[in-house]
Structures are given as C-alpha cells and as structure tokens.
Short mmCIF file of N, CA and C in Angstrom, two decimals:
data_model
loop_
_atom_site.label_atom_id
_atom_site.label_comp_id
_atom_site.label_asym_id
_atom_site.label_seq_id
_atom_site.Cartn_x
_atom_site.Cartn_y
_atom_site.Cartn_z
N UNK A 1 116.87 7.46 -43.78
CA UNK A 1 115.58 7.74 -44.36
C UNK A 1 115.62 7.71 -45.83
N UNK A 2 114.66 7.08 -46.47
CA UNK A 2 114.69 6.87 -47.90
C UNK A 2 114.56 8.18 -48.70
N UNK A 3 113.84 9.15 -48.20
CA UNK A 3 113.60 10.38 -48.94
C UNK A 3 114.91 11.19 -49.04
N UNK A 4 115.91 10.94 -48.17
CA UNK A 4 117.16 11.68 -48.18
C UNK A 4 117.95 11.32 -49.47
N UNK A 5 117.63 10.21 -50.16
CA UNK A 5 118.34 9.82 -51.39
C UNK A 5 117.67 10.38 -52.66
N UNK A 6 116.65 11.17 -52.46
CA UNK A 6 115.96 11.76 -53.60
C UNK A 6 116.78 12.99 -54.03
N UNK A 7 117.11 13.07 -55.37
CA UNK A 7 117.90 14.19 -55.85
C UNK A 7 117.26 15.52 -55.58
N UNK A 8 118.01 16.54 -55.46
CA UNK A 8 117.53 17.91 -55.20
C UNK A 8 116.66 18.34 -56.30
N UNK A 9 116.99 18.03 -57.54
CA UNK A 9 116.18 18.52 -58.68
C UNK A 9 114.71 18.07 -58.57
N UNK A 10 114.44 16.87 -57.97
CA UNK A 10 113.13 16.37 -57.85
C UNK A 10 112.27 17.32 -56.91
N UNK A 11 112.94 17.75 -55.85
CA UNK A 11 112.21 18.68 -54.92
C UNK A 11 112.04 20.03 -55.51
N UNK A 12 113.00 20.44 -56.31
CA UNK A 12 112.86 21.77 -57.00
C UNK A 12 111.74 21.65 -58.07
N UNK A 13 111.64 20.53 -58.74
CA UNK A 13 110.58 20.38 -59.72
C UNK A 13 109.23 20.37 -59.00
N UNK A 14 109.11 19.71 -57.89
CA UNK A 14 107.86 19.69 -57.16
C UNK A 14 107.51 21.11 -56.73
N UNK A 15 108.46 21.84 -56.20
CA UNK A 15 108.15 23.22 -55.72
C UNK A 15 107.72 24.04 -56.92
N UNK A 16 108.36 23.93 -58.09
CA UNK A 16 107.95 24.65 -59.26
C UNK A 16 106.52 24.31 -59.71
N UNK A 17 106.19 23.03 -59.71
CA UNK A 17 104.87 22.55 -60.18
C UNK A 17 103.80 23.03 -59.15
N UNK A 18 104.08 23.05 -57.90
CA UNK A 18 103.09 23.52 -56.97
C UNK A 18 102.95 25.05 -57.08
N UNK A 19 104.02 25.73 -57.26
CA UNK A 19 103.99 27.16 -57.43
C UNK A 19 103.12 27.52 -58.67
N UNK A 20 103.43 26.82 -59.83
CA UNK A 20 102.70 27.09 -61.02
C UNK A 20 101.21 26.74 -60.86
N UNK A 21 100.92 25.60 -60.25
CA UNK A 21 99.55 25.23 -60.03
C UNK A 21 98.82 26.15 -59.10
N UNK A 22 99.49 26.62 -58.04
CA UNK A 22 98.90 27.53 -57.11
C UNK A 22 98.55 28.86 -57.72
N UNK A 23 99.33 29.33 -58.70
CA UNK A 23 99.09 30.56 -59.35
C UNK A 23 97.73 30.46 -60.12
N UNK A 24 97.39 29.30 -60.55
CA UNK A 24 96.19 29.07 -61.34
C UNK A 24 94.90 29.19 -60.45
N UNK A 25 95.06 29.25 -59.17
CA UNK A 25 93.93 29.28 -58.24
C UNK A 25 93.24 30.72 -58.29
N UNK A 26 93.96 31.68 -58.95
CA UNK A 26 93.35 33.01 -59.08
C UNK A 26 93.60 33.49 -60.46
N UNK A 27 92.75 34.46 -60.94
CA UNK A 27 92.96 35.01 -62.27
C UNK A 27 94.35 35.63 -62.35
N UNK A 28 94.99 35.47 -63.45
CA UNK A 28 96.32 36.13 -63.58
C UNK A 28 96.67 36.24 -65.03
N UNK A 29 97.58 37.12 -65.32
CA UNK A 29 98.09 37.32 -66.66
C UNK A 29 99.58 37.01 -66.70
N UNK A 30 99.96 36.27 -67.67
CA UNK A 30 101.38 35.83 -67.76
C UNK A 30 101.87 36.08 -69.22
N UNK A 31 103.24 36.21 -69.34
CA UNK A 31 103.75 36.33 -70.63
C UNK A 31 103.52 35.07 -71.47
N UNK A 32 103.34 35.25 -72.73
CA UNK A 32 103.00 34.13 -73.62
C UNK A 32 104.03 33.04 -73.52
N UNK A 33 105.31 33.36 -73.50
CA UNK A 33 106.37 32.35 -73.41
C UNK A 33 106.28 31.48 -72.12
N UNK A 34 105.79 32.00 -71.05
CA UNK A 34 105.68 31.26 -69.85
C UNK A 34 104.61 30.16 -69.89
N UNK A 35 103.59 30.39 -70.69
CA UNK A 35 102.53 29.45 -70.79
C UNK A 35 103.05 28.11 -71.29
N UNK A 36 104.10 28.09 -72.09
CA UNK A 36 104.63 26.86 -72.63
C UNK A 36 105.55 26.11 -71.68
N UNK A 37 105.93 26.75 -70.61
CA UNK A 37 106.94 26.10 -69.68
C UNK A 37 106.44 24.79 -69.06
N UNK A 38 105.27 24.75 -68.50
CA UNK A 38 104.83 23.51 -67.83
C UNK A 38 104.66 22.41 -68.85
N UNK A 39 104.05 22.62 -70.03
CA UNK A 39 103.94 21.58 -71.00
C UNK A 39 105.34 21.04 -71.41
N UNK A 40 106.28 21.96 -71.59
CA UNK A 40 107.63 21.60 -72.00
C UNK A 40 108.22 20.74 -70.86
N UNK A 41 108.13 21.13 -69.62
CA UNK A 41 108.68 20.33 -68.48
C UNK A 41 108.08 18.91 -68.53
N UNK A 42 106.75 18.77 -68.66
CA UNK A 42 106.13 17.45 -68.64
C UNK A 42 106.47 16.64 -69.90
N UNK A 43 106.57 17.33 -71.05
CA UNK A 43 106.90 16.58 -72.26
C UNK A 43 108.30 16.03 -72.12
N UNK A 44 109.27 16.90 -71.68
CA UNK A 44 110.62 16.39 -71.46
C UNK A 44 110.68 15.30 -70.42
N UNK A 45 109.95 15.45 -69.31
CA UNK A 45 109.90 14.45 -68.29
C UNK A 45 109.35 13.13 -68.90
N UNK A 46 108.30 13.25 -69.67
CA UNK A 46 107.73 12.12 -70.36
C UNK A 46 108.72 11.47 -71.32
N UNK A 47 109.48 12.24 -72.05
CA UNK A 47 110.46 11.72 -72.99
C UNK A 47 111.60 11.00 -72.25
N UNK A 48 111.91 11.55 -71.05
CA UNK A 48 112.96 10.93 -70.28
C UNK A 48 112.61 9.49 -69.89
N UNK A 49 111.32 9.22 -69.72
CA UNK A 49 110.79 7.84 -69.40
C UNK A 49 110.95 6.93 -70.63
N UNK A 50 110.98 7.50 -71.83
CA UNK A 50 111.16 6.70 -72.97
C UNK A 50 112.63 6.22 -73.18
N UNK A 51 113.53 7.13 -72.91
CA UNK A 51 114.95 6.87 -73.14
C UNK A 51 115.63 6.16 -72.00
N UNK A 52 115.08 6.17 -70.85
CA UNK A 52 115.71 5.59 -69.72
C UNK A 52 115.23 4.17 -69.39
N UNK A 53 116.12 3.31 -69.04
CA UNK A 53 115.80 2.03 -68.51
C UNK A 53 114.97 1.07 -69.38
N UNK A 54 115.34 0.93 -70.66
CA UNK A 54 114.50 -0.02 -71.44
C UNK A 54 114.88 -1.45 -71.20
N UNK A 55 116.10 -1.71 -70.64
CA UNK A 55 116.49 -3.02 -70.23
C UNK A 55 116.49 -4.05 -71.39
N UNK A 56 116.82 -3.61 -72.59
CA UNK A 56 116.93 -4.52 -73.69
C UNK A 56 115.61 -5.03 -74.24
N UNK A 57 114.48 -4.44 -73.91
CA UNK A 57 113.17 -4.89 -74.37
C UNK A 57 112.52 -3.79 -75.09
N UNK A 58 111.77 -4.09 -76.07
CA UNK A 58 110.98 -3.09 -76.86
C UNK A 58 109.67 -2.79 -76.13
N UNK A 59 109.29 -3.60 -75.15
CA UNK A 59 108.04 -3.40 -74.45
C UNK A 59 107.86 -2.02 -73.83
N UNK A 60 108.88 -1.48 -73.11
CA UNK A 60 108.71 -0.17 -72.55
C UNK A 60 108.48 0.91 -73.66
N UNK A 61 109.26 0.83 -74.75
CA UNK A 61 109.09 1.84 -75.83
C UNK A 61 107.75 1.73 -76.49
N UNK A 62 107.30 0.54 -76.72
CA UNK A 62 105.97 0.33 -77.30
C UNK A 62 104.88 0.84 -76.40
N UNK A 63 105.03 0.51 -75.13
CA UNK A 63 104.05 0.99 -74.11
C UNK A 63 104.02 2.51 -74.09
N UNK A 64 105.19 3.13 -74.12
CA UNK A 64 105.25 4.58 -74.10
C UNK A 64 104.56 5.19 -75.32
N UNK A 65 104.85 4.65 -76.50
CA UNK A 65 104.22 5.18 -77.70
C UNK A 65 102.73 5.00 -77.73
N UNK A 66 102.21 3.87 -77.32
CA UNK A 66 100.80 3.63 -77.26
C UNK A 66 100.13 4.67 -76.29
N UNK A 67 100.74 4.76 -75.11
CA UNK A 67 100.17 5.71 -74.13
C UNK A 67 100.22 7.13 -74.61
N UNK A 68 101.31 7.51 -75.25
CA UNK A 68 101.45 8.88 -75.72
C UNK A 68 100.39 9.16 -76.83
N UNK A 69 100.28 8.23 -77.78
CA UNK A 69 99.30 8.42 -78.86
C UNK A 69 97.88 8.43 -78.33
N UNK A 70 97.57 7.65 -77.31
CA UNK A 70 96.23 7.64 -76.79
C UNK A 70 95.84 8.90 -76.00
N UNK A 71 96.87 9.63 -75.49
CA UNK A 71 96.56 10.77 -74.68
C UNK A 71 96.61 12.08 -75.42
N UNK A 72 97.11 12.12 -76.69
CA UNK A 72 97.14 13.35 -77.45
C UNK A 72 95.70 13.92 -77.63
N UNK A 73 94.72 13.09 -77.96
CA UNK A 73 93.40 13.63 -78.12
C UNK A 73 92.83 14.20 -76.83
N UNK A 74 93.12 13.64 -75.68
CA UNK A 74 92.62 14.11 -74.41
C UNK A 74 93.27 15.46 -74.12
N UNK A 75 94.59 15.58 -74.32
CA UNK A 75 95.23 16.87 -74.09
C UNK A 75 94.70 17.97 -74.96
N UNK A 76 94.43 17.55 -76.24
CA UNK A 76 93.87 18.53 -77.20
C UNK A 76 92.48 18.98 -76.86
N UNK A 77 91.71 18.03 -76.40
CA UNK A 77 90.27 18.34 -76.06
C UNK A 77 90.19 19.12 -74.70
N UNK A 78 90.88 18.66 -73.72
CA UNK A 78 90.88 19.31 -72.37
C UNK A 78 91.68 20.59 -72.44
N UNK A 79 92.82 20.46 -73.08
CA UNK A 79 93.70 21.58 -73.36
C UNK A 79 93.54 22.87 -72.61
N UNK A 80 94.07 23.92 -73.12
CA UNK A 80 94.07 25.28 -72.49
C UNK A 80 92.74 25.96 -72.56
N UNK A 81 91.90 25.66 -71.63
CA UNK A 81 90.60 26.38 -71.63
C UNK A 81 90.74 27.55 -70.66
N UNK A 82 89.74 28.43 -70.70
CA UNK A 82 89.71 29.54 -69.78
C UNK A 82 90.88 30.45 -69.91
N UNK A 83 91.32 30.67 -71.17
CA UNK A 83 92.43 31.60 -71.43
C UNK A 83 91.99 32.59 -72.47
N UNK A 84 92.55 33.80 -72.34
CA UNK A 84 92.34 34.85 -73.34
C UNK A 84 93.74 35.29 -73.78
N UNK A 85 93.99 35.22 -75.07
CA UNK A 85 95.32 35.52 -75.60
C UNK A 85 95.32 36.96 -76.19
N UNK A 86 96.28 37.71 -75.77
CA UNK A 86 96.54 39.04 -76.31
C UNK A 86 97.81 38.95 -77.09
N UNK A 87 97.67 38.69 -78.41
CA UNK A 87 98.85 38.53 -79.28
C UNK A 87 99.64 39.80 -79.39
N UNK A 88 98.98 40.92 -79.41
CA UNK A 88 99.72 42.20 -79.62
C UNK A 88 100.71 42.48 -78.42
N UNK A 89 100.27 42.09 -77.25
CA UNK A 89 101.20 42.32 -76.09
C UNK A 89 101.85 41.06 -75.60
N UNK A 90 101.63 39.94 -76.29
CA UNK A 90 102.22 38.63 -75.99
C UNK A 90 101.90 38.23 -74.52
N UNK A 91 100.61 38.36 -74.19
CA UNK A 91 100.14 38.00 -72.82
C UNK A 91 99.03 37.01 -72.94
N UNK A 92 98.88 36.21 -71.88
CA UNK A 92 97.78 35.30 -71.75
C UNK A 92 97.13 35.54 -70.43
N UNK A 93 95.75 35.77 -70.46
CA UNK A 93 95.01 35.94 -69.23
C UNK A 93 94.31 34.63 -68.96
N UNK A 94 94.60 34.10 -67.71
CA UNK A 94 94.02 32.82 -67.34
C UNK A 94 93.04 33.04 -66.18
N UNK A 95 91.81 32.46 -66.28
CA UNK A 95 90.86 32.58 -65.24
C UNK A 95 91.14 31.49 -64.24
N UNK A 96 90.79 31.75 -62.96
CA UNK A 96 91.04 30.82 -61.89
C UNK A 96 90.48 29.42 -62.09
N UNK A 97 91.26 28.38 -61.79
CA UNK A 97 90.84 27.03 -61.81
C UNK A 97 91.81 26.19 -60.97
N UNK A 98 91.33 25.17 -60.29
CA UNK A 98 92.22 24.37 -59.44
C UNK A 98 92.85 23.24 -60.34
N UNK A 99 92.38 23.04 -61.58
CA UNK A 99 92.80 21.91 -62.36
C UNK A 99 94.37 21.83 -62.56
N UNK A 100 95.08 22.93 -62.88
CA UNK A 100 96.57 22.77 -63.01
C UNK A 100 97.24 22.30 -61.75
N UNK A 101 96.82 22.77 -60.59
CA UNK A 101 97.44 22.34 -59.36
C UNK A 101 97.20 20.89 -59.11
N UNK A 102 95.92 20.46 -59.26
CA UNK A 102 95.60 19.05 -59.04
C UNK A 102 96.31 18.20 -60.04
N UNK A 103 96.32 18.59 -61.33
CA UNK A 103 97.05 17.79 -62.36
C UNK A 103 98.49 17.75 -62.08
N UNK A 104 99.18 18.83 -61.80
CA UNK A 104 100.61 18.86 -61.59
C UNK A 104 101.02 17.98 -60.44
N UNK A 105 100.31 18.16 -59.33
CA UNK A 105 100.69 17.39 -58.13
C UNK A 105 100.41 15.88 -58.31
N UNK A 106 99.28 15.60 -58.95
CA UNK A 106 98.94 14.17 -59.16
C UNK A 106 99.96 13.47 -60.08
N UNK A 107 100.27 14.19 -61.17
CA UNK A 107 101.26 13.52 -62.06
C UNK A 107 102.61 13.38 -61.39
N UNK A 108 103.03 14.43 -60.67
CA UNK A 108 104.30 14.32 -59.96
C UNK A 108 104.24 13.14 -58.90
N UNK A 109 103.15 13.09 -58.21
CA UNK A 109 103.01 12.02 -57.18
C UNK A 109 103.11 10.60 -57.81
N UNK A 110 102.42 10.46 -58.92
CA UNK A 110 102.40 9.18 -59.60
C UNK A 110 103.84 8.82 -60.07
N UNK A 111 104.51 9.76 -60.70
CA UNK A 111 105.92 9.49 -61.15
C UNK A 111 106.79 9.18 -59.96
N UNK A 112 106.64 9.96 -58.95
CA UNK A 112 107.49 9.82 -57.75
C UNK A 112 107.22 8.47 -57.13
N UNK A 113 105.97 8.06 -57.00
CA UNK A 113 105.64 6.75 -56.35
C UNK A 113 106.21 5.63 -57.17
N UNK A 114 106.13 5.70 -58.44
CA UNK A 114 106.68 4.63 -59.26
C UNK A 114 108.19 4.51 -59.08
N UNK A 115 108.86 5.70 -59.13
CA UNK A 115 110.30 5.74 -58.89
C UNK A 115 110.71 5.18 -57.57
N UNK A 116 110.03 5.57 -56.57
CA UNK A 116 110.33 5.08 -55.20
C UNK A 116 110.11 3.60 -55.07
N UNK A 117 109.03 3.10 -55.67
CA UNK A 117 108.73 1.67 -55.62
C UNK A 117 109.75 0.86 -56.42
N UNK A 118 110.24 1.40 -57.51
CA UNK A 118 111.30 0.71 -58.26
C UNK A 118 112.58 0.63 -57.34
N UNK A 119 112.85 1.71 -56.67
CA UNK A 119 114.06 1.74 -55.81
C UNK A 119 113.93 0.77 -54.68
N UNK A 120 112.74 0.62 -54.11
CA UNK A 120 112.51 -0.25 -52.94
C UNK A 120 112.26 -1.74 -53.34
N UNK A 121 111.77 -1.96 -54.60
CA UNK A 121 111.49 -3.32 -54.99
C UNK A 121 112.08 -3.64 -56.39
N UNK A 122 113.39 -3.73 -56.39
CA UNK A 122 114.10 -3.94 -57.66
C UNK A 122 113.63 -5.17 -58.42
N UNK A 123 113.14 -6.17 -57.72
CA UNK A 123 112.68 -7.37 -58.36
C UNK A 123 111.47 -7.12 -59.25
N UNK A 124 110.78 -6.04 -59.02
CA UNK A 124 109.60 -5.69 -59.85
C UNK A 124 109.96 -4.62 -60.88
N UNK A 125 111.23 -4.44 -61.15
CA UNK A 125 111.71 -3.37 -62.04
C UNK A 125 111.04 -3.39 -63.42
N UNK A 126 110.90 -4.60 -64.04
CA UNK A 126 110.38 -4.63 -65.39
C UNK A 126 108.91 -4.22 -65.40
N UNK A 127 108.15 -4.81 -64.52
CA UNK A 127 106.69 -4.51 -64.50
C UNK A 127 106.46 -3.01 -64.15
N UNK A 128 107.21 -2.53 -63.18
CA UNK A 128 107.10 -1.11 -62.77
C UNK A 128 107.66 -0.23 -63.91
N UNK A 129 108.62 -0.68 -64.61
CA UNK A 129 109.19 0.06 -65.73
C UNK A 129 108.16 0.24 -66.84
N UNK A 130 107.33 -0.84 -67.06
CA UNK A 130 106.25 -0.67 -68.03
C UNK A 130 105.18 0.34 -67.53
N UNK A 131 104.89 0.33 -66.27
CA UNK A 131 104.01 1.32 -65.70
C UNK A 131 104.61 2.71 -65.87
N UNK A 132 105.85 2.92 -65.58
CA UNK A 132 106.56 4.14 -65.69
C UNK A 132 106.49 4.62 -67.17
N UNK A 133 106.71 3.68 -68.09
CA UNK A 133 106.68 4.02 -69.48
C UNK A 133 105.32 4.50 -69.94
N UNK A 134 104.33 3.80 -69.43
CA UNK A 134 102.93 4.17 -69.75
C UNK A 134 102.64 5.56 -69.22
N UNK A 135 102.99 5.82 -67.99
CA UNK A 135 102.72 7.14 -67.39
C UNK A 135 103.55 8.22 -68.14
N UNK A 136 104.82 7.93 -68.40
CA UNK A 136 105.63 8.92 -69.11
C UNK A 136 105.10 9.20 -70.49
N UNK A 137 104.67 8.18 -71.19
CA UNK A 137 104.08 8.38 -72.52
C UNK A 137 102.82 9.19 -72.43
N UNK A 138 101.95 8.84 -71.46
CA UNK A 138 100.70 9.57 -71.27
C UNK A 138 100.97 11.01 -70.98
N UNK A 139 101.95 11.29 -70.11
CA UNK A 139 102.32 12.72 -69.86
C UNK A 139 102.72 13.45 -71.13
N UNK A 140 103.63 12.84 -71.84
CA UNK A 140 104.13 13.49 -73.10
C UNK A 140 102.95 13.66 -74.05
N UNK A 141 102.17 12.65 -74.24
CA UNK A 141 101.03 12.73 -75.14
C UNK A 141 100.02 13.77 -74.77
N UNK A 142 99.64 13.79 -73.49
CA UNK A 142 98.67 14.78 -73.01
C UNK A 142 99.19 16.21 -73.27
N UNK A 143 100.39 16.46 -72.88
CA UNK A 143 100.94 17.82 -73.02
C UNK A 143 101.25 18.16 -74.43
N UNK A 144 101.51 17.21 -75.30
CA UNK A 144 101.65 17.52 -76.71
C UNK A 144 100.31 17.95 -77.27
N UNK A 145 99.28 17.18 -76.89
CA UNK A 145 97.86 17.58 -77.30
C UNK A 145 97.54 18.94 -76.78
N UNK A 146 97.88 19.20 -75.50
CA UNK A 146 97.63 20.52 -74.91
C UNK A 146 98.37 21.64 -75.70
N UNK A 147 99.60 21.39 -76.08
CA UNK A 147 100.35 22.41 -76.83
C UNK A 147 99.70 22.62 -78.21
N UNK A 148 99.24 21.57 -78.86
CA UNK A 148 98.58 21.68 -80.11
C UNK A 148 97.33 22.48 -79.99
N UNK A 149 96.55 22.29 -78.94
CA UNK A 149 95.32 22.99 -78.70
C UNK A 149 95.63 24.52 -78.43
N UNK A 150 96.72 24.75 -77.68
CA UNK A 150 97.08 26.14 -77.39
C UNK A 150 97.48 26.83 -78.73
N UNK A 151 98.23 26.12 -79.51
CA UNK A 151 98.67 26.67 -80.81
C UNK A 151 97.40 27.04 -81.65
N UNK A 152 96.38 26.13 -81.67
CA UNK A 152 95.18 26.43 -82.38
C UNK A 152 94.47 27.70 -81.80
N UNK A 153 94.43 27.74 -80.48
CA UNK A 153 93.80 28.90 -79.78
C UNK A 153 94.59 30.18 -80.11
N UNK A 154 95.90 30.09 -80.11
CA UNK A 154 96.76 31.23 -80.40
C UNK A 154 96.48 31.72 -81.82
N UNK A 155 96.45 30.79 -82.81
CA UNK A 155 96.18 31.16 -84.16
C UNK A 155 94.82 31.82 -84.34
N UNK A 156 93.80 31.31 -83.62
CA UNK A 156 92.49 31.89 -83.70
C UNK A 156 92.42 33.29 -83.09
N UNK A 157 93.22 33.56 -82.08
CA UNK A 157 93.31 34.90 -81.52
C UNK A 157 93.82 35.88 -82.50
N UNK A 158 94.71 35.40 -83.36
CA UNK A 158 95.22 36.34 -84.40
C UNK A 158 94.18 36.66 -85.45
N UNK A 159 93.39 35.68 -85.78
CA UNK A 159 92.34 35.87 -86.84
C UNK A 159 91.23 36.83 -86.29
N UNK A 160 90.99 36.78 -84.99
CA UNK A 160 89.94 37.58 -84.37
C UNK A 160 90.35 39.09 -84.37
N UNK A 161 91.65 39.33 -84.21
CA UNK A 161 92.08 40.72 -84.10
C UNK A 161 92.49 41.31 -85.44
N UNK A 162 92.54 40.44 -86.48
CA UNK A 162 93.02 40.97 -87.78
C UNK A 162 91.85 41.60 -88.53
#
C-alpha cells in the first residue's frame, strides 16, 4: 500500500493541524506564544519547498518567490481576525470560526497530493516540482502576511491599554 511509505512525521503534522483547526470551531483562549505556532509550521513547510529538489534549475526558486510575494498581501488582509489580545496576561481570545480547520486541512491535502503524485509519476517531477514550489511559496507568503497582521494587531492592543 502506497500510504505505508509516508513518513510518520507527515501523519503527526496532519493530526496537529486537525487538532489546531478543530479548536477554532469554538471560542477559546490560548497563550500568546501558541498563536504563532501554526504560522511558523506553515512558513517552515513553505521554506522547505524552496530548498528541496531544485534539480539544477532556477525556475522552482523563482516560482516560489513570486508565489510568496503574491500571497503576503492576502495573508495580511485575511490575517488574524476575530481575536482579542490581552497583552497584560499574554493571552489571545479567539472567536469560533471554521476557517483555520478548512485552511489547514486544504493546504495539507494539496501538499500531500503533490508529494504523492511526484512519487507515483516521477516523469512529471519537474512540472509537479514547479507546482510544489508555487504552493510552498504561497504558504510561506500567506503566513508571513498573517504574522505581520498579527504583529500589527498586537501592537494596536498595547496602544489601546496604555
């Protein structure tokens, strides 16, 4: 069975992303440091797509950079909405939304599908590698924009309480 060759870390990442997304289905309060964890995971995952498998061509790196740059504004605009930041206690209250679960699972599924297709169709490695680079760059760019928007929101929370 082809799924038996998938590394354990992939399944652990999926479980973590589903768990994080499922928590967003109800109002909850989390420590400030935990809010950064999902963006960090996706930014690192996105960066891994930049450094892996360039196959001697600049095309994947350029594709990655264009996708990343194009998604920073989307991440910044969509960013962390429906959050209240309590800087004094270093807590973030998040109102219920299905968006993180849908986003996390969709992005994971897209990355997983590309990886599986590359494994099953090695003759398409270059074209699929460009697609992987575009998705990886888009992930990194979106979550970098998200992190910048969160930073802006965090700074604004400090001005409101001062």
